[in-house]
PDB file of C-alpha atoms and ligand atoms in Angstrom:
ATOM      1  CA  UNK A   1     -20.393  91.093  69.201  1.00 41.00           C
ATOM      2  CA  UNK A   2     -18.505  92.148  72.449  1.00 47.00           C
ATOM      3  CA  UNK A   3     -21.032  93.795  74.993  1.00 46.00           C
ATOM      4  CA  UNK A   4     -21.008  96.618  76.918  1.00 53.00           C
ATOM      5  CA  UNK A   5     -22.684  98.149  80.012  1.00 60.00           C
ATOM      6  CA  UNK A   6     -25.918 100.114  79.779  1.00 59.00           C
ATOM      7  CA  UNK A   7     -24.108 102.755  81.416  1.00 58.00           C
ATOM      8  CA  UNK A   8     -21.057 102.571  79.136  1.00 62.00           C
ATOM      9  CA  UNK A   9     -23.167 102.940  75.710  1.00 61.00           C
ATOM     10  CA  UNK A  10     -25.317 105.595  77.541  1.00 63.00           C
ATOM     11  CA  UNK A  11     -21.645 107.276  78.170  1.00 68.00           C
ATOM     12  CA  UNK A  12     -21.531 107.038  74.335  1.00 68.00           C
ATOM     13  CA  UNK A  13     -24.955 108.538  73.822  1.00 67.00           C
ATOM     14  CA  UNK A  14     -23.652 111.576  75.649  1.00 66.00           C
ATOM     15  CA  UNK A  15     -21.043 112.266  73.733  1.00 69.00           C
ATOM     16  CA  UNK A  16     -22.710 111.384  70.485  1.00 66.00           C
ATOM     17  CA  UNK A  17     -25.059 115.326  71.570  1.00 70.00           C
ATOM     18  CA  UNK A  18     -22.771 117.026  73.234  1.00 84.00           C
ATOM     19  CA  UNK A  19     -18.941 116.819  71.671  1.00 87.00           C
ATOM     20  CA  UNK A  20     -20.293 115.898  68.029  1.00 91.00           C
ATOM     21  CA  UNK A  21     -22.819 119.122  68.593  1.00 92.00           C
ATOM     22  CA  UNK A  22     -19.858 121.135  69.629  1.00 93.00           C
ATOM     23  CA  UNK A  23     -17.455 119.698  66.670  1.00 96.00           C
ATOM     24  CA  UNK A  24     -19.960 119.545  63.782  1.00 96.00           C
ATOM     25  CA  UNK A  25     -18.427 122.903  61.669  1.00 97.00           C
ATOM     26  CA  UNK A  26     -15.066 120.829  61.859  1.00 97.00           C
ATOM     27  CA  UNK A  27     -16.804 117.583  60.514  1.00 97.00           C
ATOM     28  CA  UNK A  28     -18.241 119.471  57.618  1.00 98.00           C
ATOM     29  CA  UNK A  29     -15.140 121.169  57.445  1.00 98.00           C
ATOM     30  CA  UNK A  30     -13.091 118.041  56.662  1.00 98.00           C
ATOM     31  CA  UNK A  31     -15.746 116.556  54.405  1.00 98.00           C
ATOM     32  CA  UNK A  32     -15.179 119.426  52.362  1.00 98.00           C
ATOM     33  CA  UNK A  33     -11.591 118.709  52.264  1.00 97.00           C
ATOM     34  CA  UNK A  34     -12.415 115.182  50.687  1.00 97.00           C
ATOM     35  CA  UNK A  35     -12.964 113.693  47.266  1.00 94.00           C
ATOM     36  CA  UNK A  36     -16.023 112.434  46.482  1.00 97.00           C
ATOM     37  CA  UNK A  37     -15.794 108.543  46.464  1.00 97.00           C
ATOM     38  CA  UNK A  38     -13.106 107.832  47.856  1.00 97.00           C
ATOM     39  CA  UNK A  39     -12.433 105.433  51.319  1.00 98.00           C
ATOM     40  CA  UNK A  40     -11.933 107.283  54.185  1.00 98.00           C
ATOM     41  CA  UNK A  41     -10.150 105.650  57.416  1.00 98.00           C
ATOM     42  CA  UNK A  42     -10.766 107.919  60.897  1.00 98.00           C
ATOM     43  CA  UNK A  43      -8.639 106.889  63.125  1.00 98.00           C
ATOM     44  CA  UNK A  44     -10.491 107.390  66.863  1.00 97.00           C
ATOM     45  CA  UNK A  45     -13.644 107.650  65.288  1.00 97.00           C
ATOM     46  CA  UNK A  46     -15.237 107.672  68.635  1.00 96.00           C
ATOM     47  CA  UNK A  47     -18.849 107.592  68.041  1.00 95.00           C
ATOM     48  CA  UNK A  48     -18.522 107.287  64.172  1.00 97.00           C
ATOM     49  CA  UNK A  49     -19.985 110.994  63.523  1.00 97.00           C
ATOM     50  CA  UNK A  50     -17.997 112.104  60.981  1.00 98.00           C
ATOM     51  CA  UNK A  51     -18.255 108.708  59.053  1.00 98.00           C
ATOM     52  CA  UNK A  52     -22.304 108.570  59.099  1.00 97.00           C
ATOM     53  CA  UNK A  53     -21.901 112.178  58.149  1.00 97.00           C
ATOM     54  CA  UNK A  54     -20.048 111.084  55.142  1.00 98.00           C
ATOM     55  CA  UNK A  55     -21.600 107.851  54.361  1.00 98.00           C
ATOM     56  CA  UNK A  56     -23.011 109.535  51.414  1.00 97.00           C
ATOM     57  CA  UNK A  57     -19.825 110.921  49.721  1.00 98.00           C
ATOM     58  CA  UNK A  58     -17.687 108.624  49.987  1.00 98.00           C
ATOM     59  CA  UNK A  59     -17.563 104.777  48.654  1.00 97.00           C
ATOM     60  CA  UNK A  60     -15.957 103.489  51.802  1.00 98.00           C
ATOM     61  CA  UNK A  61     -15.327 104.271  55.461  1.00 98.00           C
ATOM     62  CA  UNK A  62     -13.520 102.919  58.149  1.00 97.00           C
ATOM     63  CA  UNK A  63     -13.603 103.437  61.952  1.00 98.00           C
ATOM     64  CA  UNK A  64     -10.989 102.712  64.390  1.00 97.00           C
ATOM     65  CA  UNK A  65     -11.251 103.200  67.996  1.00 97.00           C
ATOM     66  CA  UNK A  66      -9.788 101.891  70.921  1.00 95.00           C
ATOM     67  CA  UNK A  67     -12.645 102.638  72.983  1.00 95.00           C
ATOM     68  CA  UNK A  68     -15.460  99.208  73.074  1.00 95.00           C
ATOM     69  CA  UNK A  69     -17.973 100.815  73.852  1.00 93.00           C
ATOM     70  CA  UNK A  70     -17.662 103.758  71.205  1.00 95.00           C
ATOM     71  CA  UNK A  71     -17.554 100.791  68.437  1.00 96.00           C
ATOM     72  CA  UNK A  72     -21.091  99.051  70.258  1.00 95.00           C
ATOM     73  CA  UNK A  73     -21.994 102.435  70.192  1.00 94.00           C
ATOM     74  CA  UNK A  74     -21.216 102.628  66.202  1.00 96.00           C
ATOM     75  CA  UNK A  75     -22.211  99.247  64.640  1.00 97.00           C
ATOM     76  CA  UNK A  76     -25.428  99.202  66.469  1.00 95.00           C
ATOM     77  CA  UNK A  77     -25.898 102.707  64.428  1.00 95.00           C
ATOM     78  CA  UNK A  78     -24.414 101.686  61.453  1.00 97.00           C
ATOM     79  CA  UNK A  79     -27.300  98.589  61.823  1.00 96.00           C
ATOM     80  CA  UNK A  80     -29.994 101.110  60.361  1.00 95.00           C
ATOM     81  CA  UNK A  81     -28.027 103.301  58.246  1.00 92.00           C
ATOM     82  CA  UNK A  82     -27.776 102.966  54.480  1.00 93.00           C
ATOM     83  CA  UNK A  83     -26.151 102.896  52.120  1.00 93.00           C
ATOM     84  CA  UNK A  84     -23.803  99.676  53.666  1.00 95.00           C
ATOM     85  CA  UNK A  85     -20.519 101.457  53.332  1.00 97.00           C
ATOM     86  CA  UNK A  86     -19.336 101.939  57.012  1.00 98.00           C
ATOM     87  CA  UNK A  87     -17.432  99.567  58.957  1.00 97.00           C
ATOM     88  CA  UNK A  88     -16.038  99.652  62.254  1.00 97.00           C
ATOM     89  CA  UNK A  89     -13.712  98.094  64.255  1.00 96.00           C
ATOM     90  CA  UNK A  90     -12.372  97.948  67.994  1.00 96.00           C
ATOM     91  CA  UNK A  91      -8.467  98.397  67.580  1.00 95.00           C
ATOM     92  CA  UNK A  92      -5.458 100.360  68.774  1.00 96.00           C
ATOM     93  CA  UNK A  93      -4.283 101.921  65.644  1.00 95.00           C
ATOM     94  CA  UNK A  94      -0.638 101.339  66.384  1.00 92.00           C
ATOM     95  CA  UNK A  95      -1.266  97.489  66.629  1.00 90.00           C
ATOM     96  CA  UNK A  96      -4.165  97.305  64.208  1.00 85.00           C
ATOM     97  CA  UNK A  97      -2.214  94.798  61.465  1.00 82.00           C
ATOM     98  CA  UNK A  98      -4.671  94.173  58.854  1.00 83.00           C
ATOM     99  CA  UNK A  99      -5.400  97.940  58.236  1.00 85.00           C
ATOM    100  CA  UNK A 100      -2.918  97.377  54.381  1.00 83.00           C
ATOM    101  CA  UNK A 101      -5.916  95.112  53.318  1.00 89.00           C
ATOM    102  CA  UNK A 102      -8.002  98.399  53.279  1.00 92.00           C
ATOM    103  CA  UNK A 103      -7.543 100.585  50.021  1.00 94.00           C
ATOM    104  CA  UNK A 104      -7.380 103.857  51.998  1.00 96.00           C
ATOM    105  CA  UNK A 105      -7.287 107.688  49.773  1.00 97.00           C
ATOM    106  CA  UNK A 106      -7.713 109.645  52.675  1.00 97.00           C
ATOM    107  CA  UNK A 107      -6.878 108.602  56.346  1.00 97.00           C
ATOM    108  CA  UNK A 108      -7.776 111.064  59.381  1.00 98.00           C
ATOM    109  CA  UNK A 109      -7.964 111.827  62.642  1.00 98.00           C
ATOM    110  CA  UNK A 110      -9.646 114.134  65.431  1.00 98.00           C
ATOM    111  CA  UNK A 111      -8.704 115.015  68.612  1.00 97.00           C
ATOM    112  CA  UNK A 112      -6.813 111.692  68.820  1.00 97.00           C
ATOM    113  CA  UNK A 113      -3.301 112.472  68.218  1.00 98.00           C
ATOM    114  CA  UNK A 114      -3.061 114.928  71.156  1.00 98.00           C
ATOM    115  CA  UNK A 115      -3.934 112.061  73.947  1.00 96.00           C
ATOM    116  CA  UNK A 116      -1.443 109.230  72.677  1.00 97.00           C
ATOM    117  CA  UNK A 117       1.824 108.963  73.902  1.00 97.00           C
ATOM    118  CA  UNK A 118       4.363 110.675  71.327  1.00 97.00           C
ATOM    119  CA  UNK A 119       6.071 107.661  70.612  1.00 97.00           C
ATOM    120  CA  UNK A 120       2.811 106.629  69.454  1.00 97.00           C
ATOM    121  CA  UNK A 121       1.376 109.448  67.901  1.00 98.00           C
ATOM    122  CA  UNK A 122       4.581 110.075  65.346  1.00 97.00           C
ATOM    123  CA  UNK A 123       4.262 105.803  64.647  1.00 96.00           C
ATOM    124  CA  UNK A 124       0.431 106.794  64.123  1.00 97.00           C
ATOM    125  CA  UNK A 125       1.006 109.225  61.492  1.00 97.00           C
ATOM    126  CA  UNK A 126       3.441 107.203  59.697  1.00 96.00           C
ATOM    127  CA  UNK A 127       1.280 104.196  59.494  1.00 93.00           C
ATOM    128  CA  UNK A 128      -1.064 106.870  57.796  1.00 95.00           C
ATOM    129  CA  UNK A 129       0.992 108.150  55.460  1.00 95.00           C
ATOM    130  CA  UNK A 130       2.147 104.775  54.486  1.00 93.00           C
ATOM    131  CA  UNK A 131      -1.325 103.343  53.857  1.00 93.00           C
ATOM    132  CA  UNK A 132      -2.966 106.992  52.439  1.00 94.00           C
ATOM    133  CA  UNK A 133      -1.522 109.560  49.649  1.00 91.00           C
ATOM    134  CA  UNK A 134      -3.198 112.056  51.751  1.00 95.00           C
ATOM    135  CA  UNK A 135      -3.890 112.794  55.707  1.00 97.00           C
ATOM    136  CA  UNK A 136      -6.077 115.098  57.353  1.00 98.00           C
ATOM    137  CA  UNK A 137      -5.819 115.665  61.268  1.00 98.00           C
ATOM    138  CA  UNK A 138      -7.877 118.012  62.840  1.00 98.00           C
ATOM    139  CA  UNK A 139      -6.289 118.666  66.666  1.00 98.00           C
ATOM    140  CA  UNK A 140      -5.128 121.240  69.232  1.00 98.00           C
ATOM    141  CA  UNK A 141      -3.328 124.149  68.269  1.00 98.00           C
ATOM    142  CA  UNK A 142      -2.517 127.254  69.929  1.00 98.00           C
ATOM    143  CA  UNK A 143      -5.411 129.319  70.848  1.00 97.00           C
ATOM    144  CA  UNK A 144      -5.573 133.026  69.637  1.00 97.00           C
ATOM    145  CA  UNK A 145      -7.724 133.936  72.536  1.00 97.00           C
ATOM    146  CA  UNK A 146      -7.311 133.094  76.434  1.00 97.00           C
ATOM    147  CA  UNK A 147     -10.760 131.873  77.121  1.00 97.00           C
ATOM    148  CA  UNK A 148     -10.171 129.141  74.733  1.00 96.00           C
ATOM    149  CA  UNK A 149      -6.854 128.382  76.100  1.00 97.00           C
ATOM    150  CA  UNK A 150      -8.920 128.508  79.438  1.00 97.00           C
ATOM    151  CA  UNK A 151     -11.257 126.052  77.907  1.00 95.00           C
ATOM    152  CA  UNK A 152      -8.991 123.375  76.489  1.00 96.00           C
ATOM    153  CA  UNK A 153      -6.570 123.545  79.340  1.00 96.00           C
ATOM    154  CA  UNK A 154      -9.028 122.333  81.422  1.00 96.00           C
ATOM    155  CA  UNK A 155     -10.684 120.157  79.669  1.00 93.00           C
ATOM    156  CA  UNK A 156      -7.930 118.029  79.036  1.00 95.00           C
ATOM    157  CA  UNK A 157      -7.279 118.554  82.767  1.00 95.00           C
ATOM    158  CA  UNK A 158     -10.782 116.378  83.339  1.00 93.00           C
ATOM    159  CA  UNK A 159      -9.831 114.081  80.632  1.00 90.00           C
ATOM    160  CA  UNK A 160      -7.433 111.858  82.219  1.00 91.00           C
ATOM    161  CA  UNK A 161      -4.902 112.214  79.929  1.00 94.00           C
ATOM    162  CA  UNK A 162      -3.483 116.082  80.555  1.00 96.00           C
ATOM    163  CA  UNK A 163      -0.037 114.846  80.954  1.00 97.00           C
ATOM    164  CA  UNK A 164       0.302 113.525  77.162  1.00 97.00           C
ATOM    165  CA  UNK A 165      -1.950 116.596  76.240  1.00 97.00           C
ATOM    166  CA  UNK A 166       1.360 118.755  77.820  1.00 98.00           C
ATOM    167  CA  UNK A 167       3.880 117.027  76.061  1.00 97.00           C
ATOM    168  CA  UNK A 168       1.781 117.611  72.478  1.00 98.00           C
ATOM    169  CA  UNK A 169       1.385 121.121  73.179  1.00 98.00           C
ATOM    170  CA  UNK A 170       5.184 121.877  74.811  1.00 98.00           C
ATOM    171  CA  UNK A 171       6.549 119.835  71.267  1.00 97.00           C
ATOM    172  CA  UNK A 172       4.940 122.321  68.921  1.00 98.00           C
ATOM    173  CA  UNK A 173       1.669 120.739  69.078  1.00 98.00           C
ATOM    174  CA  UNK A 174       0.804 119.096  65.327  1.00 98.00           C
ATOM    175  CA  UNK A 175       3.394 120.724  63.291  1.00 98.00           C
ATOM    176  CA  UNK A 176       5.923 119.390  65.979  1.00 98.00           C
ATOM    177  CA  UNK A 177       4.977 115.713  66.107  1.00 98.00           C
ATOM    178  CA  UNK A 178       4.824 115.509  61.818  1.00 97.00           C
ATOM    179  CA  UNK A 179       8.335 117.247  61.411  1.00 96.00           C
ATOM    180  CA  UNK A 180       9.168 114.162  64.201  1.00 97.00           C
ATOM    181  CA  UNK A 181       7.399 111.632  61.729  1.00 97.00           C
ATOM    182  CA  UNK A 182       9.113 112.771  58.460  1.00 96.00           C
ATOM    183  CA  UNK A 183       5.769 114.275  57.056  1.00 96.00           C
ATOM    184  CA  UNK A 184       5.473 117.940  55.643  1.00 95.00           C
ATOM    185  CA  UNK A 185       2.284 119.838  56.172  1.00 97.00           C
ATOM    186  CA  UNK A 186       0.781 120.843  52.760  1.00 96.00           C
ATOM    187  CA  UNK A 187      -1.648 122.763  54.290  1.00 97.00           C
ATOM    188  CA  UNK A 188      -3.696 124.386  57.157  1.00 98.00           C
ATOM    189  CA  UNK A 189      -7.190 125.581  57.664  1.00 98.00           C
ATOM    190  CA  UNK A 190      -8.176 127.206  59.986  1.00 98.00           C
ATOM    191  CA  UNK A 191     -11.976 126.011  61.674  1.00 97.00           C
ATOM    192  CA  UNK A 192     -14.365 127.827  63.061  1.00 97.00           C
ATOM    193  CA  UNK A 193     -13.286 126.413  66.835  1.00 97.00           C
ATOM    194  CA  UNK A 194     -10.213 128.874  68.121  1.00 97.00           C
ATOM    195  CA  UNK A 195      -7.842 126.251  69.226  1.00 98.00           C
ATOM    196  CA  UNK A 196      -8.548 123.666  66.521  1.00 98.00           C
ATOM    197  CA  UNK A 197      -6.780 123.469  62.774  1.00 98.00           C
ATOM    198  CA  UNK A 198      -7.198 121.063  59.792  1.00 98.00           C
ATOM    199  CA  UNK A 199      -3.718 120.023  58.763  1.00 98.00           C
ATOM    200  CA  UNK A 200      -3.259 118.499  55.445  1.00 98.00           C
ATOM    201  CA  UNK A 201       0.193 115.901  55.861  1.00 97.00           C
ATOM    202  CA  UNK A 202       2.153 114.422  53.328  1.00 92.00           C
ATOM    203  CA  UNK A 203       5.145 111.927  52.999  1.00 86.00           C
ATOM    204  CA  UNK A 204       8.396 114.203  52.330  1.00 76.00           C
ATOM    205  CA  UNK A 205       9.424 113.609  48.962  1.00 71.00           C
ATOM    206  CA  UNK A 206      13.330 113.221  48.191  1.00 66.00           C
ATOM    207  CA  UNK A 207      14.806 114.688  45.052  1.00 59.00           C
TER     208      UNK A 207
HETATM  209  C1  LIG B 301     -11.203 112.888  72.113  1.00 63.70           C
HETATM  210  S1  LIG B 301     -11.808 111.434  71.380  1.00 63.70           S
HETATM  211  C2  LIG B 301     -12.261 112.037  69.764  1.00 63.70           C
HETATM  212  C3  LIG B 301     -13.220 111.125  69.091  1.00 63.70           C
HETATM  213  C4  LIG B 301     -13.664 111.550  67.688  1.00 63.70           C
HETATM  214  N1  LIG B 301     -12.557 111.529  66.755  1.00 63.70           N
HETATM  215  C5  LIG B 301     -14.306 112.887  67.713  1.00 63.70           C
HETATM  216  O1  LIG B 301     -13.866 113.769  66.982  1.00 63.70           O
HETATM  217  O2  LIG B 301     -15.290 113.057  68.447  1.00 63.70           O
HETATM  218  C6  LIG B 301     -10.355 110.490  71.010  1.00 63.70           C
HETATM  219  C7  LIG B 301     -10.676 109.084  70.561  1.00 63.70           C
HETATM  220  O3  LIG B 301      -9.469 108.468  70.145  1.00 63.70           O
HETATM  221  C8  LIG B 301      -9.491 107.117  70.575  1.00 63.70           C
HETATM  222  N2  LIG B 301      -8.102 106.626  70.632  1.00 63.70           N
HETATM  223  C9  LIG B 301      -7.096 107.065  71.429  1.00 63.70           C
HETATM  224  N3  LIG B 301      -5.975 106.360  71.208  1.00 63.70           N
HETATM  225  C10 LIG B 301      -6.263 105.465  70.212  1.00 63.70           C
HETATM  226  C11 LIG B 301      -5.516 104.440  69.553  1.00 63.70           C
HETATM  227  N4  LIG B 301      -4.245 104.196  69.875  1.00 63.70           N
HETATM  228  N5  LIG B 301      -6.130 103.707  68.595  1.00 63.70           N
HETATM  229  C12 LIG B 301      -7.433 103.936  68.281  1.00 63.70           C
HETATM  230  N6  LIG B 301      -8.192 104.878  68.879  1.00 63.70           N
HETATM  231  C13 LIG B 301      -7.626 105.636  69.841  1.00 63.70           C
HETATM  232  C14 LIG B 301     -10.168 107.189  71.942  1.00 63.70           C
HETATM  233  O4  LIG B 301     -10.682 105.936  72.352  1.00 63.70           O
HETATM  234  C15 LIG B 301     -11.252 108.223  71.684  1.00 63.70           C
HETATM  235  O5  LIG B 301     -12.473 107.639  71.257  1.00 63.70           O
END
């Protein structure tokens, strides 16, 4: 296993109780939206929340993340955790080649899409759709009120990556990038975080 710094997995730690504290109703959220049983691939998993959260319900789940020190972070978790139905694995989605090995039912994603170059984000979601009948992406949308828009504008500011942020948001934010991958949205939920939606994609199907 690849190492990382003390101060890199303590980076981790942070954001394992303060962004999965803060995103928690939209993790149960999607859980709800799954099958019971079924593999689940999160694409960005970050610190793995959402998969330990659903170790339980489903048979299989798989972690991608480009970040190394958010997959240490993850397999030395998923070390103590039972049952032994998590895996994770350091890759960039868009050149991750073994992912068709993986029987995937439902493939997501959260608060990924938004920082990845377009290009890369539409080539994202139709790797998804390919290898999954069914994709859930929880991301940016368009705040109702302005303290939120406040609040994500500037927190993508701090994040390094505002510039790709602006370019999901100006195209339409999730809705836009799908129509730009082929992929109709079945359905959207709203979450409990103004600013934030569950959309449900699906391949377009031709007559
Ligand atoms: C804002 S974080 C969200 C993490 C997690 N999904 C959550 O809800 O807390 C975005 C994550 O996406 C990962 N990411 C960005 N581009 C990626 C790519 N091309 N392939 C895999 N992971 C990627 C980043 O490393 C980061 O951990």
């Amino acid at each position: 296993m690849r190492l990382t710094g003390k101060g890199e997995i303590i980076n981790a730690w942070f954001k394992s109780k303060t962004a999965d504290k803060v995103l928690s109703p939209v993790r149960e959220q999607i859980i709800g939206l799954i099958g019971s049983g079924c593999s689940l691939l999160d694409v960005g998993c970050g610190t793995g929340d959402l998969l330990f959260r659903a170790k339980d319900k489903i048979r299989f789940g798989l972690g991608v993340d480009l970040d190394p020190k958010m997959i240490d972070f993850t397999n030395e978790r998923n070390k103590s955790i039972t049952p032994k139905n998590l895996e994770f694995v350091h890759e960039d989605i868009n050149s991750c080649e073994n992912l068709s090995s993986y029987e995937i039912d439902i493939a997501t994603s959260t608060l990924c899409l938004h920082e990845m170059k377009e290009t890369d984000a539409i080539k994202t979601l139709q790797s998804l759709a390919k290898i999954s009948p069914k994709v859930l992406v929880a991301d940016y949308s368009k705040p109702k009120s302005f303290w939120a828009k406040v609040s994500i504008e500037l927190d993508e500011m701090i994040s390094g990556h505002y510039g790709r942020f602006k370019e999901y948001r100006n195209n339409g934010y999730l809705p836009g990038l799908a129509s730009r991958a082929g992929l109709v949205v079945s359905e959207v939920n709203e979450t409990p975080i103004d600013g934030i939606l569950i959309w449900e994609l699906r391949r377009e199907i031709h007559a």
